[in-house]
Coordinates of C-alpha atoms and ligand atoms in Angstrom, one line a residue:
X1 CA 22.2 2.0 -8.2
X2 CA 19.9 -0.2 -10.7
X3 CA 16.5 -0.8 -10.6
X4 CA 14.1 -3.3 -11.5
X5 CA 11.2 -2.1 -13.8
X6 CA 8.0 -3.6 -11.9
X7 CA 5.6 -2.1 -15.0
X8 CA 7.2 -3.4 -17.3
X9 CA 8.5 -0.6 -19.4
X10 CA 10.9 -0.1 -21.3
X11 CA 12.1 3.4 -19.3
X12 CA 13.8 3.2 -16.2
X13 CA 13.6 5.3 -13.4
X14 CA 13.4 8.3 -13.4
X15 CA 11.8 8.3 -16.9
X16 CA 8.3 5.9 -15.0
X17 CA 6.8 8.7 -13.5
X18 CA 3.2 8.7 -15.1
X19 CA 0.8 11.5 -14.8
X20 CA -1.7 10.9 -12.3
X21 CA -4.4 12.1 -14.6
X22 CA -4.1 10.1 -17.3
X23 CA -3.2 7.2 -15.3
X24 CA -6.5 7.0 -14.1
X25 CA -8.3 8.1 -17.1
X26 CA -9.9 4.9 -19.4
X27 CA -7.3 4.8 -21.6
X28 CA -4.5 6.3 -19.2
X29 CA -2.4 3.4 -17.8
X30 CA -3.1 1.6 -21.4
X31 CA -1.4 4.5 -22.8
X32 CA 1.0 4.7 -20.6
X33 CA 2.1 0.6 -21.4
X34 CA 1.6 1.8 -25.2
X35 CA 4.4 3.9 -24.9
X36 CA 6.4 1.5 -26.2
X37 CA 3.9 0.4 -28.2
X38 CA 3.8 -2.9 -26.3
X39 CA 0.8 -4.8 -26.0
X40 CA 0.8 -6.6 -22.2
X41 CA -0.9 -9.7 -23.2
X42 CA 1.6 -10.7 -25.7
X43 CA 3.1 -13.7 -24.1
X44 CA 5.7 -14.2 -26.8
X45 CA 6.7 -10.9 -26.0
X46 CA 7.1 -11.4 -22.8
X47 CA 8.5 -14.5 -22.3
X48 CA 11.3 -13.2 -24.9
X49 CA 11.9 -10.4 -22.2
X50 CA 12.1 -13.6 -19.8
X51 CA 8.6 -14.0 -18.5
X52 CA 8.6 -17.7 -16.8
X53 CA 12.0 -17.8 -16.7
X54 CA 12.2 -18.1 -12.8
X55 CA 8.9 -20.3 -12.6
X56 CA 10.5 -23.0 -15.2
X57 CA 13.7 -22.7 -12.6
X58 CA 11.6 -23.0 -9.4
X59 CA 9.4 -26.3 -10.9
X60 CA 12.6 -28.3 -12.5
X61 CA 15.6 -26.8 -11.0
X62 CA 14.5 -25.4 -6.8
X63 CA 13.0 -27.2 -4.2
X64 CA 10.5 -25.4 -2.5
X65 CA 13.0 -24.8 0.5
X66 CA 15.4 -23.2 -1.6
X67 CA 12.7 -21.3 -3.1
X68 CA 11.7 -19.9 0.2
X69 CA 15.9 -19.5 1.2
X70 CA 16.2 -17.3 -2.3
X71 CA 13.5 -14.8 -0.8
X72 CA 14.9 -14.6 2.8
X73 CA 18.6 -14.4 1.1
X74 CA 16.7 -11.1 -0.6
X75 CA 15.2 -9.7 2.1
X76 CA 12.0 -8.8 0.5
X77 CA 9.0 -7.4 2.7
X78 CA 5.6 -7.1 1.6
X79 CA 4.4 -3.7 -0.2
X80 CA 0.7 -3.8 1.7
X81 CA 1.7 -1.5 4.0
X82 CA 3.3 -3.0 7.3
X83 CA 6.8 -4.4 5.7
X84 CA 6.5 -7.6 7.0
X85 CA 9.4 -9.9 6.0
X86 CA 7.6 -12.4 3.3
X87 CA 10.1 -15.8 3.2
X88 CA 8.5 -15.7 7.3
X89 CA 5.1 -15.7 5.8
X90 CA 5.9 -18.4 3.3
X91 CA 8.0 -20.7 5.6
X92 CA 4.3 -20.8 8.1
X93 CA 2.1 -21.3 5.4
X94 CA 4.2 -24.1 3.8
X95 CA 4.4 -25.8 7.3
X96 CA 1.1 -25.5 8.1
X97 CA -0.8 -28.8 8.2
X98 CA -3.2 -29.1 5.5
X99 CA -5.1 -30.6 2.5
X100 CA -5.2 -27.6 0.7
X101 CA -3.6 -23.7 0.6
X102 CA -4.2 -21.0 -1.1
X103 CA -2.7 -18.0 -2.6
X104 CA -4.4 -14.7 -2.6
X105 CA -3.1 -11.9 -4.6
X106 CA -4.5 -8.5 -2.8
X107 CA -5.2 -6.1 -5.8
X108 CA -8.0 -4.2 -4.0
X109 CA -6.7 -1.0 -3.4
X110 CA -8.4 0.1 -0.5
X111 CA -6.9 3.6 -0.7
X112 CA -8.7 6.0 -2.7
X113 CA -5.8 8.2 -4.2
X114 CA -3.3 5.6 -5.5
X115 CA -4.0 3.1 -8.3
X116 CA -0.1 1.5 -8.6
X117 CA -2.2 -2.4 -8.4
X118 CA -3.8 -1.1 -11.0
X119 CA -1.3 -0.4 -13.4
X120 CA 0.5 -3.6 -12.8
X121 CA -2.7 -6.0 -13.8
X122 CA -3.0 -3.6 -16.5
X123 CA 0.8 -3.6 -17.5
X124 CA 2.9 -6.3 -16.0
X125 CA 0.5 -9.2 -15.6
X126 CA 2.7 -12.0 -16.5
X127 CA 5.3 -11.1 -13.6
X128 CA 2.1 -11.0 -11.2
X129 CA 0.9 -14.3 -12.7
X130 CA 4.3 -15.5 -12.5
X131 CA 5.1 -14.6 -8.9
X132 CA 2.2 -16.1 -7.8
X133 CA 2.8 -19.2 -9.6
X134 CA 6.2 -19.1 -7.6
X135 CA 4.7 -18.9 -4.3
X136 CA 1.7 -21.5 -5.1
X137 CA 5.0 -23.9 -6.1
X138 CA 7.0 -23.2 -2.9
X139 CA 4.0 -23.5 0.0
X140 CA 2.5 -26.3 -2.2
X141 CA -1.1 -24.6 -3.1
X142 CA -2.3 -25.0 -6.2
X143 CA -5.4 -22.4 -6.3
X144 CA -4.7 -18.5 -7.0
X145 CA -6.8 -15.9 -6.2
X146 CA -6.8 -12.4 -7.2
X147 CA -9.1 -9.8 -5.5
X148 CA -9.9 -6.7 -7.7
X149 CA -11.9 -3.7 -7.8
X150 CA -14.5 -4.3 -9.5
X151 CA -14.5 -1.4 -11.4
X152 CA -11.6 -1.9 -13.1
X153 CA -12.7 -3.7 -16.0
X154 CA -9.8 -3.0 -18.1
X155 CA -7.4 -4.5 -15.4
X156 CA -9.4 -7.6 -15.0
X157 CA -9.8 -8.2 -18.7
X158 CA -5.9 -7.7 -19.0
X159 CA -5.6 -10.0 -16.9
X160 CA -7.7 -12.7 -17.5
X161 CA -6.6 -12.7 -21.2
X162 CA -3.0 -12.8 -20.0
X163 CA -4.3 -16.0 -17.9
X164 CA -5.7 -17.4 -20.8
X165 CA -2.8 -17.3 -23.0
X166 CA -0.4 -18.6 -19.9
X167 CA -3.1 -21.5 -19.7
X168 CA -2.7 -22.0 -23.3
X169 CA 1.0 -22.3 -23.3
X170 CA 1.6 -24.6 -20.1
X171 CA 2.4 -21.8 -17.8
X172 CA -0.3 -21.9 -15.4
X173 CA -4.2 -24.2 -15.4
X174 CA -3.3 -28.2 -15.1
X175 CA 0.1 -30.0 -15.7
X176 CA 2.1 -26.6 -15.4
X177 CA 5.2 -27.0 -18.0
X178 CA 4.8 -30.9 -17.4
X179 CA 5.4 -31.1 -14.2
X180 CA 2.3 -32.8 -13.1
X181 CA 1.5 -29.6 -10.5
X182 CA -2.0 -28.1 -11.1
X183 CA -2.1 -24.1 -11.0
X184 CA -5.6 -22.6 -11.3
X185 CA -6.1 -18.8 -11.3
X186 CA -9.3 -17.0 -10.7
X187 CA -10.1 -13.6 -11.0
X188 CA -12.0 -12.1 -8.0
X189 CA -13.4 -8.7 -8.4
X190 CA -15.0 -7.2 -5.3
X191 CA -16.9 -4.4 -4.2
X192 CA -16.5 -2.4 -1.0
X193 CA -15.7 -0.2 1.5
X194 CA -11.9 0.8 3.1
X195 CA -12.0 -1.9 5.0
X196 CA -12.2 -4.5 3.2
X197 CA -8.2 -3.5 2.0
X198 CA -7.8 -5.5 5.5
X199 CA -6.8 -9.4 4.8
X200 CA -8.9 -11.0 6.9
X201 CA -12.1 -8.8 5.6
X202 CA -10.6 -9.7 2.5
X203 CA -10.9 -13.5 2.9
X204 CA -14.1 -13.0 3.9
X205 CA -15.2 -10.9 0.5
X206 CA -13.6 -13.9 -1.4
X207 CA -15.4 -16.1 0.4
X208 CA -18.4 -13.8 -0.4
X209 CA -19.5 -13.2 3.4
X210 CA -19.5 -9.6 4.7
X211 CA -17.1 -9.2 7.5
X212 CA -15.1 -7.4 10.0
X213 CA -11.3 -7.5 10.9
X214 CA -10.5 -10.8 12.7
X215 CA -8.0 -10.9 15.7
X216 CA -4.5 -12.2 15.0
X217 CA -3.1 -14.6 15.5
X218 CA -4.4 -17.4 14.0
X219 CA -3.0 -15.3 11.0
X220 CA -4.7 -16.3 7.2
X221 CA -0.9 -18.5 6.9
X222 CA -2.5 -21.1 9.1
X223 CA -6.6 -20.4 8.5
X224 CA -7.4 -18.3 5.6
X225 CA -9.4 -18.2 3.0
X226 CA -12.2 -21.5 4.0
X227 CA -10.2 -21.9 6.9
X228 CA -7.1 -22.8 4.8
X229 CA -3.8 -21.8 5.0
X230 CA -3.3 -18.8 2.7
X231 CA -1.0 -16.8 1.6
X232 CA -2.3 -13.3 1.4
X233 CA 0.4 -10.2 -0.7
X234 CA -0.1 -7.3 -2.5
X235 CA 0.1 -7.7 -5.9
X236 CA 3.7 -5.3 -5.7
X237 CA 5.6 -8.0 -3.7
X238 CA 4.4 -10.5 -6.2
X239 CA 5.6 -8.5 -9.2
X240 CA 8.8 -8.3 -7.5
X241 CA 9.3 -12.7 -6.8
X242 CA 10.4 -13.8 -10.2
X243 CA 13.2 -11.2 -10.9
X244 CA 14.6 -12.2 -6.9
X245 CA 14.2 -15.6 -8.1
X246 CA 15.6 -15.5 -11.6
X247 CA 18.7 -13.6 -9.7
X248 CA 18.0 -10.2 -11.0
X249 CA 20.5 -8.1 -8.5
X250 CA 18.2 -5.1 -9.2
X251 CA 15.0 -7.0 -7.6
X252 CA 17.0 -8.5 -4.7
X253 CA 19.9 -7.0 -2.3
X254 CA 20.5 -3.6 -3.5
X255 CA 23.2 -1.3 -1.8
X256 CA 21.9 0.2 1.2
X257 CA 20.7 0.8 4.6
X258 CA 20.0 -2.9 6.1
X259 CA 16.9 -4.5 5.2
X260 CA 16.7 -1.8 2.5
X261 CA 15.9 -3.6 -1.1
X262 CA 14.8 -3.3 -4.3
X263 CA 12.6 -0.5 -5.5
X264 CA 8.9 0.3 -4.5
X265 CA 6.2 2.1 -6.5
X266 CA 5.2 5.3 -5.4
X267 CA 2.4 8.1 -6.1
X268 CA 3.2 11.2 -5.4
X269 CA 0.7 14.3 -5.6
X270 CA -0.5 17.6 -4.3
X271 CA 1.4 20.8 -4.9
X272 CA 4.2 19.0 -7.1
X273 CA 4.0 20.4 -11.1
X274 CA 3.8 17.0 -12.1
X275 CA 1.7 14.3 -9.6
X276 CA 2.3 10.8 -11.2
X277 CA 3.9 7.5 -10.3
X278 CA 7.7 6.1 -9.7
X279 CA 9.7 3.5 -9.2
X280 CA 12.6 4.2 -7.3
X281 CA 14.8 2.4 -4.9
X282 CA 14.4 1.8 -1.6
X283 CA 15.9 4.3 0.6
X284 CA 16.0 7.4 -2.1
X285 CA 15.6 10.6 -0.1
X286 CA 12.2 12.1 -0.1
X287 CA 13.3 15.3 -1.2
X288 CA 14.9 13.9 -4.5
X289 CA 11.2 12.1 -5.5
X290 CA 9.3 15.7 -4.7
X291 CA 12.2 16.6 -7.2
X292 CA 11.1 13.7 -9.9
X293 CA 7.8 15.1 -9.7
X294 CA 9.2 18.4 -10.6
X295 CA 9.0 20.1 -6.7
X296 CA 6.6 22.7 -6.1
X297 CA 6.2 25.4 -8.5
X298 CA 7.9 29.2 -6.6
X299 CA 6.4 31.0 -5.5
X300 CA 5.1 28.2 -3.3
X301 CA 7.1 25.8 -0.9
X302 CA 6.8 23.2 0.3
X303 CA 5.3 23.0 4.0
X304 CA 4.6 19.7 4.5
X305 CA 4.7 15.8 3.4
X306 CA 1.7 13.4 4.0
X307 CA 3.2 10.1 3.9
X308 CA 1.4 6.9 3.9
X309 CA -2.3 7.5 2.5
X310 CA -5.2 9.3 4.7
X311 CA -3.8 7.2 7.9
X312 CA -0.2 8.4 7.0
X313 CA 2.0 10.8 9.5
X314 CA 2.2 14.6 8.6
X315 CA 5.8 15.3 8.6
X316 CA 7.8 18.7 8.0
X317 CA 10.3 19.8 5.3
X318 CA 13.1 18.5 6.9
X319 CA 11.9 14.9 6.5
X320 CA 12.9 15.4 2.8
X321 CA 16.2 14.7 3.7
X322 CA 15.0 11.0 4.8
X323 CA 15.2 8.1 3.6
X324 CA 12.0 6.4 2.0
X325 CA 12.0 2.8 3.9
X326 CA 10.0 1.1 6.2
X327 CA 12.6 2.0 9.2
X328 CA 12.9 5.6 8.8
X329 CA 9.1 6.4 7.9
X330 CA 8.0 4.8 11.0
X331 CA 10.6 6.3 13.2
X332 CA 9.3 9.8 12.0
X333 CA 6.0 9.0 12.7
X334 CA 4.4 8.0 9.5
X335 CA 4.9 4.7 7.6
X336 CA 4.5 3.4 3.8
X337 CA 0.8 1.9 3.4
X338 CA -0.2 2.9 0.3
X339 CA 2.7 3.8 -0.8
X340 CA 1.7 7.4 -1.7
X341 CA 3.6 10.8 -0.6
X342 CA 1.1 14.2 -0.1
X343 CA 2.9 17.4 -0.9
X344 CA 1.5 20.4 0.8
X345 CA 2.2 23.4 0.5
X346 CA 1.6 27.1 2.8
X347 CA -1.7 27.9 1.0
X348 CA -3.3 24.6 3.0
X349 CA -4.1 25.0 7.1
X350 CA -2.5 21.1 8.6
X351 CA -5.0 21.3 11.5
X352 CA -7.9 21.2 8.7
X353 CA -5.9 18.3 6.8
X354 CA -5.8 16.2 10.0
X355 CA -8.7 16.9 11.0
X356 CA -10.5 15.8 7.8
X357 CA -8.0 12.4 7.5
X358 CA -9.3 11.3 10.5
X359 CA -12.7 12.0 10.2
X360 CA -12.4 10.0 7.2
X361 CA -10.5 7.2 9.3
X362 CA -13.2 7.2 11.4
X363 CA -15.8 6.9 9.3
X364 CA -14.2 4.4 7.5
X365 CA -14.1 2.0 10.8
X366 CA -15.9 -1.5 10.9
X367 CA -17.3 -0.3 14.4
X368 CA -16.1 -3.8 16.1
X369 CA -14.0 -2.7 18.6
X370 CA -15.3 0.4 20.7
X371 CA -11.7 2.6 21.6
X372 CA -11.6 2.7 17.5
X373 CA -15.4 3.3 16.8
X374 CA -15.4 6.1 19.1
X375 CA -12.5 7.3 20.0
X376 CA -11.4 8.0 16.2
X377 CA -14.4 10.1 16.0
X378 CA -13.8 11.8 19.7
X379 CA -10.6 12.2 17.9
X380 CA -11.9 14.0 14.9
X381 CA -14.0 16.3 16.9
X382 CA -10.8 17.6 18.9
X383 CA -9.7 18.6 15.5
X384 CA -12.6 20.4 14.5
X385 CA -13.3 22.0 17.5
X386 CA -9.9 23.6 16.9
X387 CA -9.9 24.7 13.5
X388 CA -13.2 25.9 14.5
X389 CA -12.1 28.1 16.9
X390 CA -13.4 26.5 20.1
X391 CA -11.2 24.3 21.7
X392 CA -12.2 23.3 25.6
X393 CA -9.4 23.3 27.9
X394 CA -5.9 21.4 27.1
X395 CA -7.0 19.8 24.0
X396 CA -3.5 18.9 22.7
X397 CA -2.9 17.1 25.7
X398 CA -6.7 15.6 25.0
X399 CA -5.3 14.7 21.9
X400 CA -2.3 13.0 22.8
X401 CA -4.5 11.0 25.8
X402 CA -7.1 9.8 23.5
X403 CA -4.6 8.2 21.0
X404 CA -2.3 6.5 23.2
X405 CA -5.6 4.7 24.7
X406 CA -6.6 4.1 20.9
X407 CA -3.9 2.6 20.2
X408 CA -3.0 0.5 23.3
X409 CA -6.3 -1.4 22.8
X410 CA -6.0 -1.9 18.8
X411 CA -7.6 -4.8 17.3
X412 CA -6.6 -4.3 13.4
X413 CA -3.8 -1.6 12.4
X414 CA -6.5 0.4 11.2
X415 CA -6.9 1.9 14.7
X416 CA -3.3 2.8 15.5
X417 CA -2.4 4.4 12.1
X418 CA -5.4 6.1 12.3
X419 CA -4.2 8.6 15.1
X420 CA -1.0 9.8 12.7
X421 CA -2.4 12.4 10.9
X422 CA -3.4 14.5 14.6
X423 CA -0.4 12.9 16.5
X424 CA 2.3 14.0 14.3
X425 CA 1.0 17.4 14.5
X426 CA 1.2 17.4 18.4
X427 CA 5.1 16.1 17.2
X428 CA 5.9 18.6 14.5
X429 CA 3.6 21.5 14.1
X430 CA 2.8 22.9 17.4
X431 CA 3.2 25.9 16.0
X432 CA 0.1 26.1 13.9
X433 CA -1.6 23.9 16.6
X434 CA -1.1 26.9 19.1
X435 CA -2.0 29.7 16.6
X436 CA -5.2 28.3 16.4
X437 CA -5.8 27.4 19.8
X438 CA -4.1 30.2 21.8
X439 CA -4.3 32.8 18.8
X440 CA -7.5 32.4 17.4
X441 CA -5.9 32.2 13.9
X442 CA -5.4 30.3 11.0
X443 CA -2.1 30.5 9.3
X444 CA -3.4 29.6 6.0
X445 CA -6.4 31.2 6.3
X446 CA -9.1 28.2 6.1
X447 CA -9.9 27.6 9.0
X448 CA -13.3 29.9 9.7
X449 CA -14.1 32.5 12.0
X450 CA -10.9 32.7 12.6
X451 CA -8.4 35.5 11.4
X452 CA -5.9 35.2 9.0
X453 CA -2.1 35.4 9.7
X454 CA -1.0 38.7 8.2
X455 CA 2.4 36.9 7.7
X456 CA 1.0 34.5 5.0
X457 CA -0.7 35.9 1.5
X458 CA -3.1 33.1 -0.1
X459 CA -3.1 33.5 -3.7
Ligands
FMN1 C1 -7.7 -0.8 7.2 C2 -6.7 -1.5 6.4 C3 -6.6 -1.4 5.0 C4 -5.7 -2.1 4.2 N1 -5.7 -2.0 2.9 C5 -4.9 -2.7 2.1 C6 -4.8 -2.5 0.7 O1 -5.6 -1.7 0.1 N2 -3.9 -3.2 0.0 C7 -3.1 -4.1 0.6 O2 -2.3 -4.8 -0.1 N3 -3.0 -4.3 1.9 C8 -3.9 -3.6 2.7 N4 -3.9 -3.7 4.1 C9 -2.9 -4.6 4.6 C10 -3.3 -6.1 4.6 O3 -4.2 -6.4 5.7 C11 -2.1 -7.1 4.5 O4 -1.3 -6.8 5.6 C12 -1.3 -7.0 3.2 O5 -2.2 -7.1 2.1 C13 -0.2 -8.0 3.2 O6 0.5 -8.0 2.0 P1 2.1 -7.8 1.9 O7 2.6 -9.0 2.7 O8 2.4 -7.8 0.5 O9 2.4 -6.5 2.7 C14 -4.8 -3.0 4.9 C15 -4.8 -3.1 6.3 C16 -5.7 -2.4 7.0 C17 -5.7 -2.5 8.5
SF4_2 S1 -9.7 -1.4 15.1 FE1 -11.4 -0.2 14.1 S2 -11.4 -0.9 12.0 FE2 -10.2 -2.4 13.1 S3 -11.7 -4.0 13.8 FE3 -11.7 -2.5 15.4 S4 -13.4 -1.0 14.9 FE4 -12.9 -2.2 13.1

């Protein structure tokens, strides 16, 4: 199976995975791009590896129907989180009726462990620029946006350097490659809290409002950003357009499971020897990316997988075996998000980990709608009342109550993931659910006053 590279290095997988340290160090992802000695911002560079290749195509060769055909012909679905098939996305935002449409590219990582946006403004920003461009050409906008964290200054002056030197050479800014299309791009950096990861609170931090989650539909493809239509992806399904459009068979259908294509970035950290960052194809079994990242060091093992940031499912060993796709992730209980994997291993107690994930969860909520405001912290306090050693009567079935509610009356998807962490323990650790519950004991020890399994030695 091939792969595309989406950072733009000369290695391919499994050669990409970066240490996690010095990818977020100041000079880290830098020096990760200048292992090859390559300089992002050289255009000539780039466009000699084929940078533009697939806009120049799209503006003199594609209409923008057979633009958006390309991309359903691929398959791809957005790398936010939810998988959503993009050529659907596109299709509604061209067709909506309107004087003007924008493009947003989301490169605020909401999530505080993973920093894969990151490394593509800092590595790869021509393909974002370009992919961009792509999608302002086939829904007919002419005004890009990219949101950014404002602390990444090294990002954001990648970036805007790489815009400048686009501008310079017809690429992007007015008259793009003479084809009498404008194509501005602005550079949005924003400051905030979890939340503002959401798209609509995102729109609304452009726009420079404060805000909370707005029901949906109307989606932002119909009234976005200044009640516009706007397309609104994560800056890894735009890194991914030009190679499906320029026909690379790496970025588009792959071999595999339906709807399984291309390759995804992922972070992967915890007990593994060596935390870091991947590319890999859609589909590879979890097990054999714990094994990239070098497994866990004996004499520890593996006891279980976080999958899908702090609202991500808590699944056992036996889920190394599965897939990494949208499908099978949600089917188990857990889902992509932010694209990160947690390895855990016997030295950490799973009712402590769930407990704190959703007490972050539930900090982390706007407050709009009450079943998520308070029952995600109702929710919390189940879980520490039982790594505390006090539960009060038939808390799993509490548990289980209180999150089918949550979920039923969701407003934004923060509210249903957000019940993974203590759901998929009900699912798949019982076990350690009851020893602290009906036992009075931690397995791993952490959990305090309780005793300590004699079975397990902490070291
Ligand atoms: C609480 C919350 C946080 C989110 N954080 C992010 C984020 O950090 N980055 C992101 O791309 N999408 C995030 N999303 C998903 C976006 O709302 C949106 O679905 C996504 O950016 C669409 O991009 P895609 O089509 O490329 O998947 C978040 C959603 C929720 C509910
Ligand atoms: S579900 Fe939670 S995070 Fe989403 S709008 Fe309601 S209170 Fe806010």
């Amino acid at each position: 199976m091939t792969t595309s590279n989406l950072l733009a290095t000369p290695e391919k997988w499994p050669h990409l995975l970066l240490p996690a340290t010095g990818a977020s160090g100041a000079n880290g992802a830098a020096g990760a791009a200048g292992a090859s000695g390559a300089d992002p911002t050289d255009l000539d560079a780039a466009v000699a590896a084929g940078a533009f290749k697939a806009l120049t195509a799209a503006i003199r060769d594609m209409t923008a129907g057979e633009i958006v055909a390309a991309l359903a012909v691929s398959g791809l679905r957005g790398r936010g989180g939810a998988g959503f098939p993009t050529s659907e996305k596109w299709r509604a935002c061209a067709l909506a009726q309107a004087d003007r449409r924008y493009i947003v590219v989301h490169a605020y990582q909401a999530d505080p462990a993973v920093f894969a946006d990151r490394l593509i403004l800092e590595r790869n920003p021509y393909a974002l620029l370009e992919g961009a461009a792509i999608a302002a050409v086939a829904v007919g906008a002419s005004d890009i946006i990219v949101a950014v964290r404002t602390e990444w200054s090294e990002a954001i002056a990648t970036l805007e350097n790489a815009i400048r030197e686009a501008e310079a050479a017809g690429y992007l800014g007015y008259d793009v490659l003479g084809s009498g299309r404008d194509i501005q791009v602005e550079v949005k950096p924003l400051q905030g809290a979890y939340m503002l990861g959401e798209e609509t609170v995102l729109l609304k931090g452009i726009e420079g409002r404060r805000g909370q989650p707005e029901q949906q539909p109307p989606y932002p493809t119909t009234k976005g950003l200044y009640g516009k239509p706007t397309l609104v992806h994560n800056a890894q399904t735009f890194v991914v357009i030009p190679g499906i459009i320029a026909g690379d068979s790496a970025s588009s259908i792959e071999t595999g499971a339906k709807d399984v294509h291309g390759t995804v970035l992922v972070q992967i950290s915890g007990s593994v020897a060596n935390p870091g960052l991947a590319e890999i194809p859609l589909g590879t079994a979890i097990g054999d990316i714990v094994a990239m990242a070098g497994g866990v060091p004996a004499p520890h093992t593996v006891k279980a997988l976080l999958v899908g940031g702090p609202s991500g499912g808590i699944l056992p060993p036996e889920a190394m075996k599965m897939p990494y796709e949208f499908e099978a992730l949600e089917a188990a209980g857990a889902w992509m998000g932010s694209g990160s994997i947690v390895v855990v291993d016997e030295r950490s107690c799973l009712v402590d980990l769930a407990s704190v994930l959703t007490r972050f969860c539930a900090d982390q909520a706007c407050g709009k709608t009450i079943p998520c405001r308070i029952g995600l912290r109702r929710l919390a306090e189940i879980g520490a009342r039982i790594c505390e050693g006090q539960p009060r009567g038939d808390e799993i079935e509490r548990l289980t109550d209180l999150a089918a509610d949550i979920v039923a009356s969701r407003l934004c998807d923060h509210e249903r993931r957000s019940t993974l962490p203590l759901v998929s323990l009900v699912r798949y650790f019982r076990d350690e659910l009851d020893a602290h519950i009906v036992r009075s004991t931690c397995p791993a020890g952490i959990c305090h006053p309780m005793a300590v399994s004699p079975a397990v030695v902490v070291s």
